Amino acid sequence: MPLATPDVRRHNLGLVLGRVLEGAGEARADIAGATGLSRGAVTSLVAELIDAGLVEESDVVAPAGMGRPRTTLTLAAAAPCVLIALLDADHATAVAGTLAGEELARTSRSHGRPMGDPAAIVGVLADALDDVAGRMAAAGRRIADVCVVVWAPVGGTPVRVLADTDLAWGEVDLLGLLRARSTALAAFERAGGEPRLVSDAEVAALAEHAAVGGATLLYLKADSGIGGAVVLAAGDDSGARVLLPAALGHLPVVPDGVRCACGQCGCLVTVAGPDVLLARSGLGALAADEGLTVALEAFVTQVRTGDEPAASVWRGAAREIARTLQIVALTVAPDVIVLGGFVAALAADVDEMFRAIQPRIAHAPVLPVAPVLGSTLGADAALWGAQRDARLRLLADPLAI
Ligand SMILES: [Zn+2]
């Protein structure tokens, strides 16, 4: 077998480009040291990446009177970029970023939440996408990847939104509708690109896993509904991970509870879903007038200051969230549990309840008890996760970027 098959070469190109993206001005020798590749191999791989317009050499830096000058490598100034579009309950947002994760352009527009009208919202999302794509074209940057993130479950072939309760959508072919409205998306597809459609909880979980570390992460996100995912490290140095989508909002945690829209009784969303908590706290009208984000911020503030009924409503919900986490934690034994969305700010309450209900045998927990942490990434977790996911996929075959 030849020493450097095309597969091995692709892998090594990804390793080298990954070091350039992660590193702060690495020289060829640094990359050889970090990757275990020979200096000659690194030199040849870097030459390919420079030819492809992905990497460039910086000016030679000679430290004052010390050592030999170094030539460091950075991502090329006009390297292709990644485009992420995010559709949430209130806004359509488009963000362009470099392969290294640096944000280049962003636009966010309120879509006014026209219930049950996908075409109206797709128009706003398409405008946001085309605006950011236009700025990238003006800067001479090609688009390497497009990912559309929704606050809803996705599935099917071709992939589509399965149902979005925030927007009163049933099954919607969002990419198909977007293709017809966005010139940037249509052009990306004509050039052979394959846009992706993903659920926010999945990509946000990837970002949390990268931020928090640990082998196994359990992620629960409550923003409009409740979703989640389990992330497992791949066990090698590829940075890859295994993502298991988890419909945490529909775990039936309340015996004989009220019927859920999904057909079961006592799902977590029926007792801890954001709309339920807002209605019970008298904040339903604020949500209708100012949007879900504003209403949930008011809810968190009231809980923190001990205002009733929000404080009692939250205590009940936190107990059910803790019970749900317990069921999953006893199944997958996570090293860490991260809460995203509005519950991030209230994670300490859930952590306390989660600890209090752990099963014990002879005073010892049945399994090591994972800490429950609030996300520190905020509303951008899904955007960063989508960006990171795009980068990992592009690094698998750098010359195809
Ligand atoms: Zn349900």
GROMACS .gro file of C-alpha atoms and ligand atoms in nm:
model
  402
    1MET     CA    1   0.000   0.000   0.000
    2PRO     CA    2   0.141   0.345  -0.083
    3LEU     CA    3   0.243   0.551   0.216
    4ALA     CA    4   0.015   0.847   0.146
    5THR     CA    5  -0.316   0.731   0.004
    6PRO     CA    6  -0.564   1.006  -0.093
    7ASP     CA    7  -0.752   0.935   0.232
    8VAL     CA    8  -0.439   0.975   0.444
    9ARG     CA    9  -0.344   1.290   0.260
   10ARG     CA   10  -0.692   1.439   0.315
   11HIS     CA   11  -0.669   1.350   0.682
   12ASN     CA   12  -0.326   1.510   0.712
   13LEU     CA   13  -0.438   1.825   0.528
   14GLY     CA   14  -0.720   1.850   0.782
   15LEU     CA   15  -0.475   1.804   1.070
   16VAL     CA   16  -0.249   2.081   0.942
   17LEU     CA   17  -0.533   2.321   0.863
   18GLY     CA   18  -0.685   2.246   1.203
   19ARG     CA   19  -0.361   2.348   1.372
   20VAL     CA   20  -0.350   2.670   1.171
   21LEU     CA   21  -0.710   2.747   1.274
   22GLU     CA   22  -0.654   2.665   1.641
   23GLY     CA   23  -0.305   2.801   1.679
   24ALA     CA   24  -0.191   3.154   1.729
   25GLY     CA   25   0.056   3.194   1.446
   26GLU     CA   26   0.216   2.852   1.426
   27ALA     CA   27   0.527   2.787   1.222
   28ARG     CA   28   0.573   2.470   1.014
   29ALA     CA   29   0.799   2.325   1.284
   30ASP     CA   30   0.532   2.382   1.551
   31ILE     CA   31   0.279   2.197   1.338
   32ALA     CA   32   0.518   1.909   1.279
   33GLY     CA   33   0.579   1.885   1.653
   34ALA     CA   34   0.209   1.896   1.739
   35THR     CA   35   0.086   1.654   1.474
   36GLY     CA   36   0.374   1.405   1.463
   37LEU     CA   37   0.409   1.460   1.087
   38SER     CA   38   0.757   1.504   0.943
   39ARG     CA   39   0.882   1.854   0.860
   40GLY     CA   40   0.892   1.760   0.491
   41ALA     CA   41   0.537   1.635   0.496
   42VAL     CA   42   0.415   1.952   0.668
   43THR     CA   43   0.596   2.169   0.414
   44SER     CA   44   0.428   1.985   0.128
   45LEU     CA   45   0.083   1.991   0.289
   46VAL     CA   46   0.112   2.363   0.370
   47ALA     CA   47   0.205   2.432   0.007
   48GLU     CA   48  -0.118   2.265  -0.103
   49LEU     CA   49  -0.323   2.465   0.147
   50ILE     CA   50  -0.158   2.789   0.030
   51ASP     CA   51  -0.231   2.700  -0.335
   52ALA     CA   52  -0.594   2.635  -0.240
   53GLY     CA   53  -0.623   2.986  -0.095
   54LEU     CA   54  -0.686   2.859   0.259
   55VAL     CA   55  -0.359   2.943   0.433
   56GLU     CA   56  -0.107   3.225   0.401
   57GLU     CA   57   0.234   3.299   0.542
   58SER     CA   58   0.269   3.592   0.772
   59ASP     CA   59   0.559   3.839   0.756
   60VAL     CA   60   0.880   3.695   0.883
   61VAL     CA   61   0.910   3.776   1.250
   62ALA     CA   62   1.255   3.814   1.398
   63PRO     CA   63   1.245   3.842   1.776
   64ALA     CA   64   1.470   4.129   1.887
   65GLY     CA   65   1.821   3.993   1.867
   66MET     CA   66   1.711   3.639   1.947
   67GLY     CA   67   1.696   3.323   1.746
   68ARG     CA   68   1.621   3.282   1.380
   69PRO     CA   69   1.334   3.454   1.203
   70ARG     CA   70   1.012   3.252   1.187
   71THR     CA   71   0.750   3.235   0.920
   72THR     CA   72   0.412   3.173   1.076
   73LEU     CA   73   0.095   3.049   0.910
   74THR     CA   74  -0.256   3.192   0.937
   75LEU     CA   75  -0.591   3.143   0.775
   76ALA     CA   76  -0.590   3.331   0.442
   77ALA     CA   77  -0.752   3.675   0.465
   78ALA     CA   78  -0.997   3.592   0.185
   79ALA     CA   79  -1.051   3.224   0.272
   80PRO     CA   80  -1.404   3.090   0.218
   81CYS     CA   81  -1.651   3.154   0.497
   82VAL     CA   82  -1.933   2.968   0.669
   83LEU     CA   83  -2.289   3.103   0.664
   84ILE     CA   84  -2.533   3.021   0.944
   85ALA     CA   85  -2.901   3.121   0.939
   86LEU     CA   86  -3.095   3.093   1.265
   87LEU     CA   87  -3.472   3.104   1.290
   88ASP     CA   88  -3.609   3.141   1.643
   89ALA     CA   89  -3.949   3.228   1.786
   90ASP     CA   90  -3.898   3.602   1.728
   91HIS     CA   91  -3.606   3.661   1.492
   92ALA     CA   92  -3.435   3.558   1.171
   93THR     CA   93  -3.059   3.593   1.207
   94ALA     CA   94  -2.779   3.535   0.957
   95VAL     CA   95  -2.413   3.523   1.052
   96ALA     CA   96  -2.100   3.479   0.840
   97GLY     CA   97  -1.784   3.355   1.006
   98THR     CA   98  -1.435   3.241   0.914
   99LEU     CA   99  -1.331   2.878   0.940
  100ALA     CA  100  -1.150   2.980   1.260
  101GLY     CA  101  -1.479   3.095   1.412
  102GLU     CA  102  -1.428   3.471   1.382
  103GLU     CA  103  -1.751   3.654   1.310
  104LEU     CA  104  -1.743   3.857   0.987
  105ALA     CA  105  -2.098   3.985   0.949
  106ARG     CA  106  -2.434   3.951   1.120
  107THR     CA  107  -2.786   4.070   1.063
  108SER     CA  108  -3.092   3.997   1.276
  109ARG     CA  109  -3.450   4.088   1.191
  110SER     CA  110  -3.773   4.049   1.381
  111HIS     CA  111  -4.015   3.835   1.180
  112GLY     CA  112  -4.321   3.939   1.380
  113ARG     CA  113  -4.420   3.575   1.441
  114PRO     CA  114  -4.698   3.542   1.183
  115MET     CA  115  -4.845   3.215   1.311
  116GLY     CA  116  -4.893   2.936   1.060
  117ASP     CA  117  -4.742   3.136   0.772
  118PRO     CA  118  -4.404   2.987   0.672
  119ALA     CA  119  -4.380   3.192   0.351
  120ALA     CA  120  -4.381   3.526   0.539
  121ILE     CA  121  -4.104   3.411   0.774
  122VAL     CA  122  -3.899   3.253   0.496
  123GLY     CA  123  -3.903   3.591   0.319
  124VAL     CA  124  -3.745   3.759   0.625
  125LEU     CA  125  -3.490   3.477   0.666
  126ALA     CA  126  -3.399   3.490   0.295
  127ASP     CA  127  -3.342   3.867   0.314
  128ALA     CA  128  -3.113   3.824   0.617
  129LEU     CA  129  -2.918   3.547   0.442
  130ASP     CA  130  -2.883   3.744   0.117
  131ASP     CA  131  -2.774   4.055   0.306
  132VAL     CA  132  -2.486   3.876   0.479
  133ALA     CA  133  -2.395   3.674   0.167
  134GLY     CA  134  -2.383   3.997  -0.033
  135ARG     CA  135  -2.137   4.147   0.214
  136MET     CA  136  -1.918   3.835   0.186
  137ALA     CA  137  -1.924   3.852  -0.194
  138ALA     CA  138  -1.824   4.221  -0.178
  139ALA     CA  139  -1.530   4.120   0.043
  140GLY     CA  140  -1.425   3.855  -0.212
  141ARG     CA  141  -1.511   3.558   0.008
  142ARG     CA  142  -1.664   3.241  -0.127
  143ILE     CA  143  -1.921   3.056   0.084
  144ALA     CA  144  -1.797   2.711   0.188
  145ASP     CA  145  -2.097   2.599   0.390
  146VAL     CA  146  -2.453   2.702   0.466
  147CYS     CA  147  -2.639   2.574   0.772
  148VAL     CA  148  -2.995   2.669   0.870
  149VAL     CA  149  -3.075   2.626   1.240
  150VAL     CA  150  -3.433   2.606   1.366
  151TRP     CA  151  -3.590   2.588   1.714
  152ALA     CA  152  -3.773   2.273   1.617
  153PRO     CA  153  -3.716   1.904   1.544
  154VAL     CA  154  -3.605   1.819   1.191
  155GLY     CA  155  -3.599   1.494   0.996
  156GLY     CA  156  -3.690   1.312   0.677
  157THR     CA  157  -3.531   1.298   0.333
  158PRO     CA  158  -3.486   1.564   0.215
  159VAL     CA  159  -3.455   1.703   0.564
  160ARG     CA  160  -3.738   1.933   0.671
  161VAL     CA  161  -3.889   2.091   0.981
  162LEU     CA  162  -4.119   1.830   1.137
  163ALA     CA  163  -4.325   2.069   1.349
  164ASP     CA  164  -4.263   2.411   1.502
  165THR     CA  165  -4.504   2.487   1.781
  166ASP     CA  166  -4.369   2.844   1.828
  167LEU     CA  167  -4.473   2.931   1.476
  168ALA     CA  168  -4.771   2.694   1.440
  169TRP     CA  169  -4.600   2.506   1.159
  170GLY     CA  170  -4.665   2.147   1.070
  171GLU     CA  171  -4.413   1.977   0.840
  172VAL     CA  172  -4.237   2.248   0.637
  173ASP     CA  173  -3.976   2.206   0.363
  174LEU     CA  174  -3.783   2.508   0.488
  175LEU     CA  175  -3.479   2.457   0.263
  176GLY     CA  176  -3.707   2.423  -0.040
  177LEU     CA  177  -3.896   2.745   0.044
  178LEU     CA  178  -3.570   2.924   0.121
  179ARG     CA  179  -3.412   2.810  -0.205
  180ALA     CA  180  -3.696   2.978  -0.396
  181ARG     CA  181  -3.653   3.309  -0.205
  182SER     CA  182  -3.279   3.343  -0.137
  183THR     CA  183  -3.053   3.414  -0.432
  184ALA     CA  184  -2.749   3.333  -0.215
  185LEU     CA  185  -2.879   2.987  -0.123
  186ALA     CA  186  -2.978   2.911  -0.483
  187ALA     CA  187  -2.630   3.015  -0.602
  188PHE     CA  188  -2.461   2.804  -0.333
  189GLU     CA  189  -2.657   2.498  -0.447
  190ARG     CA  190  -2.589   2.563  -0.817
  191ALA     CA  191  -2.218   2.561  -0.730
  192GLY     CA  192  -2.261   2.211  -0.585
  193GLY     CA  193  -2.307   2.310  -0.222
  194GLU     CA  194  -2.538   2.114   0.004
  195PRO     CA  195  -2.706   2.332   0.267
  196ARG     CA  196  -2.796   2.167   0.596
  197LEU     CA  197  -3.097   2.204   0.820
  198VAL     CA  198  -3.043   2.126   1.189
  199SER     CA  199  -3.221   2.155   1.520
  200ASP     CA  200  -3.080   2.420   1.756
  201ALA     CA  201  -3.041   2.187   2.055
  202GLU     CA  202  -2.812   1.956   1.856
  203VAL     CA  203  -2.563   2.219   1.745
  204ALA     CA  204  -2.582   2.409   2.075
  205ALA     CA  205  -2.489   2.085   2.253
  206LEU     CA  206  -2.175   2.061   2.037
  207ALA     CA  207  -2.073   2.413   2.134
  208GLU     CA  208  -2.133   2.338   2.503
  209HIS     CA  209  -1.928   2.019   2.476
  210ALA     CA  210  -1.638   2.213   2.322
  211ALA     CA  211  -1.666   2.482   2.593
  212VAL     CA  212  -1.707   2.260   2.900
  213GLY     CA  213  -1.500   1.955   2.809
  214GLY     CA  214  -1.562   1.615   2.966
  215ALA     CA  215  -1.627   1.296   2.777
  216THR     CA  216  -2.006   1.273   2.799
  217LEU     CA  217  -2.231   1.576   2.817
  218LEU     CA  218  -2.606   1.585   2.873
  219TYR     CA  219  -2.761   1.904   2.741
  220LEU     CA  220  -3.112   2.033   2.810
  221LYS     CA  221  -3.232   2.351   2.645
  222ALA     CA  222  -3.553   2.538   2.720
  223ASP     CA  223  -3.628   2.837   2.501
  224SER     CA  224  -3.967   2.778   2.351
  225GLY     CA  225  -4.013   2.405   2.385
  226ILE     CA  226  -3.766   2.183   2.565
  227GLY     CA  227  -3.507   1.989   2.371
  228GLY     CA  228  -3.170   1.837   2.428
  229ALA     CA  229  -2.892   1.612   2.318
  230VAL     CA  230  -2.625   1.381   2.451
  231VAL     CA  231  -2.270   1.436   2.324
  232LEU     CA  232  -2.005   1.165   2.348
  233ALA     CA  233  -1.639   1.227   2.270
  234ALA     CA  234  -1.516   1.003   1.990
  235GLY     CA  235  -1.220   0.879   2.192
  236ASP     CA  236  -0.950   0.988   1.948
  237ASP     CA  237  -0.775   1.315   1.866
  238SER     CA  238  -0.998   1.404   1.571
  239GLY     CA  239  -1.214   1.643   1.770
  240ALA     CA  240  -1.509   1.444   1.642
  241ARG     CA  241  -1.802   1.358   1.864
  242VAL     CA  242  -2.110   1.145   1.862
  243LEU     CA  243  -2.434   1.336   1.896
  244LEU     CA  244  -2.753   1.171   2.011
  245PRO     CA  245  -3.060   1.393   1.976
  246ALA     CA  246  -3.283   1.362   2.282
  247ALA     CA  247  -3.648   1.468   2.299
  248LEU     CA  248  -3.619   1.558   2.667
  249GLY     CA  249  -3.933   1.772   2.658
  250HIS     CA  250  -4.140   1.465   2.579
  251LEU     CA  251  -4.014   1.233   2.850
  252PRO     CA  252  -4.337   1.142   3.032
  253VAL     CA  253  -4.225   1.232   3.385
  254VAL     CA  254  -4.563   1.299   3.550
  255PRO     CA  255  -4.770   0.984   3.605
  256ASP     CA  256  -5.126   1.043   3.483
  257GLY     CA  257  -5.036   1.400   3.387
  258VAL     CA  258  -5.218   1.617   3.138
  259ARG     CA  259  -5.223   1.516   2.773
  260CYS     CA  260  -4.939   1.659   2.562
  261ALA     CA  261  -4.967   1.765   2.196
  262CYS     CA  262  -4.751   1.460   2.118
  263GLY     CA  263  -5.023   1.220   2.238
  264GLN     CA  264  -4.860   1.109   2.564
  265CYS     CA  265  -4.960   1.225   2.911
  266GLY     CA  266  -4.738   1.410   3.159
  267CYS     CA  267  -4.452   1.512   2.929
  268LEU     CA  268  -4.192   1.749   3.080
  269VAL     CA  269  -4.313   2.033   2.852
  270THR     CA  270  -4.661   2.009   3.004
  271VAL     CA  271  -4.522   2.104   3.346
  272ALA     CA  272  -4.202   2.296   3.266
  273GLY     CA  273  -4.248   2.426   2.910
  274PRO     CA  274  -4.179   2.799   2.885
  275ASP     CA  275  -4.531   2.884   2.766
  276VAL     CA  276  -4.678   2.692   3.062
  277LEU     CA  277  -4.454   2.874   3.312
  278LEU     CA  278  -4.531   3.215   3.160
  279ALA     CA  279  -4.906   3.151   3.165
  280ARG     CA  280  -4.896   3.035   3.529
  281SER     CA  281  -4.689   3.340   3.624
  282GLY     CA  282  -4.924   3.587   3.457
  283LEU     CA  283  -4.669   3.670   3.186
  284GLY     CA  284  -4.859   3.524   2.889
  285ALA     CA  285  -4.972   3.868   2.769
  286LEU     CA  286  -4.615   4.002   2.783
  287ALA     CA  287  -4.502   3.708   2.568
  288ALA     CA  288  -4.776   3.782   2.315
  289ASP     CA  289  -4.692   4.154   2.304
  290GLU     CA  290  -4.311   4.162   2.336
  291GLY     CA  291  -4.203   3.815   2.235
  292LEU     CA  292  -4.093   3.504   2.417
  293THR     CA  293  -3.738   3.624   2.487
  294VAL     CA  294  -3.850   3.937   2.670
  295ALA     CA  295  -4.116   3.748   2.869
  296LEU     CA  296  -3.870   3.477   2.977
  297GLU     CA  297  -3.621   3.742   3.090
  298ALA     CA  298  -3.897   3.894   3.305
  299PHE     CA  299  -3.977   3.549   3.445
  300VAL     CA  300  -3.614   3.485   3.542
  301THR     CA  301  -3.593   3.828   3.709
  302GLN     CA  302  -3.910   3.760   3.909
  303VAL     CA  303  -3.782   3.418   4.018
  304ARG     CA  304  -3.452   3.566   4.130
  305THR     CA  305  -3.620   3.837   4.335
  306GLY     CA  306  -3.863   3.586   4.486
  307ASP     CA  307  -4.176   3.739   4.330
  308GLU     CA  308  -4.487   3.525   4.344
  309PRO     CA  309  -4.632   3.342   4.167
  310ALA     CA  310  -4.321   3.309   3.944
  311ALA     CA  311  -4.100   3.177   4.229
  312SER     CA  312  -4.340   2.895   4.322
  313VAL     CA  313  -4.410   2.814   3.957
  314TRP     CA  314  -4.036   2.779   3.898
  315ARG     CA  315  -3.978   2.559   4.206
  316GLY     CA  316  -4.233   2.312   4.071
  317ALA     CA  317  -4.080   2.320   3.723
  318ALA     CA  318  -3.723   2.287   3.851
  319ARG     CA  319  -3.822   1.971   4.041
  320GLU     CA  320  -3.960   1.815   3.720
  321ILE     CA  321  -3.654   1.918   3.520
  322ALA     CA  322  -3.433   1.760   3.789
  323ARG     CA  323  -3.639   1.438   3.775
  324THR     CA  324  -3.605   1.428   3.397
  325LEU     CA  325  -3.229   1.482   3.416
  326GLN     CA  326  -3.207   1.206   3.673
  327ILE     CA  327  -3.379   0.953   3.444
  328VAL     CA  328  -3.142   1.034   3.158
  329ALA     CA  329  -2.834   1.060   3.382
  330LEU     CA  330  -2.896   0.712   3.523
  331THR     CA  331  -2.906   0.589   3.162
  332VAL     CA  332  -2.607   0.764   3.002
  333ALA     CA  333  -2.395   0.854   3.310
  334PRO     CA  334  -2.286   1.201   3.192
  335ASP     CA  335  -1.973   1.370   3.328
  336VAL     CA  336  -2.148   1.704   3.317
  337ILE     CA  337  -2.499   1.836   3.259
  338VAL     CA  338  -2.546   2.176   3.095
  339LEU     CA  339  -2.870   2.374   3.088
  340GLY     CA  340  -2.923   2.618   2.800
  341GLY     CA  341  -3.185   2.876   2.713
  342PHE     CA  342  -3.362   3.065   2.991
  343VAL     CA  343  -3.296   2.787   3.246
  344ALA     CA  344  -2.921   2.855   3.224
  345ALA     CA  345  -2.963   3.147   3.463
  346LEU     CA  346  -3.150   2.925   3.712
  347ALA     CA  347  -2.926   2.617   3.688
  348ALA     CA  348  -2.818   2.634   4.053
  349ASP     CA  349  -3.176   2.557   4.163
  350VAL     CA  350  -3.192   2.253   3.936
  351ASP     CA  351  -2.849   2.138   4.054
  352GLU     CA  352  -2.964   2.149   4.416
  353MET     CA  353  -3.280   1.950   4.344
  354PHE     CA  354  -3.094   1.705   4.121
  355ARG     CA  355  -2.847   1.631   4.404
  356ALA     CA  356  -3.125   1.595   4.658
  357ILE     CA  357  -3.308   1.323   4.462
  358GLN     CA  358  -3.014   1.101   4.366
  359PRO     CA  359  -3.072   0.736   4.447
  360ARG     CA  360  -2.831   0.599   4.708
  361ILE     CA  361  -2.743   0.255   4.826
  362ALA     CA  362  -2.583   0.244   5.171
  363HIS     CA  363  -2.551   0.625   5.159
  364ALA     CA  364  -2.345   0.616   4.839
  365PRO     CA  365  -2.487   0.749   4.511
  366VAL     CA  366  -2.564   0.470   4.262
  367LEU     CA  367  -2.357   0.660   4.005
  368PRO     CA  368  -2.118   0.956   4.040
  369VAL     CA  369  -2.339   1.266   4.044
  370ALA     CA  370  -2.268   1.501   3.752
  371PRO     CA  371  -2.275   1.875   3.818
  372VAL     CA  372  -2.562   2.070   3.660
  373LEU     CA  373  -2.419   2.390   3.509
  374GLY     CA  374  -2.580   2.684   3.336
  375SER     CA  375  -2.457   2.751   2.984
  376THR     CA  376  -2.212   3.038   2.964
  377LEU     CA  377  -2.246   3.067   2.586
  378GLY     CA  378  -2.584   3.238   2.595
  379ALA     CA  379  -2.809   3.280   2.295
  380ASP     CA  380  -2.521   3.225   2.053
  381ALA     CA  381  -2.458   2.863   2.156
  382ALA     CA  382  -2.644   2.726   1.854
  383LEU     CA  383  -2.465   2.963   1.616
  384TRP     CA  384  -2.123   2.870   1.752
  385GLY     CA  385  -2.213   2.503   1.748
  386ALA     CA  386  -2.325   2.519   1.386
  387GLN     CA  387  -2.003   2.700   1.300
  388ARG     CA  388  -1.795   2.439   1.480
  389ASP     CA  389  -1.986   2.156   1.318
  390ALA     CA  390  -1.929   2.309   0.973
  391ARG     CA  391  -1.559   2.344   1.044
  392LEU     CA  392  -1.520   1.982   1.155
  393ARG     CA  393  -1.691   1.863   0.837
  394LEU     CA  394  -1.486   2.091   0.613
  395LEU     CA  395  -1.161   1.978   0.779
  396ALA     CA  396  -1.243   1.623   0.671
  397ASP     CA  397  -1.162   1.728   0.313
  398PRO     CA  398  -0.992   2.071   0.306
  399LEU     CA  399  -0.929   2.085  -0.069
  400ALA     CA  400  -1.306   2.050  -0.131
  401ILE     CA  401  -1.371   2.374   0.063
  402ZN      ZN  402  -4.517   1.519   2.470
   0.00000   0.00000   0.00000
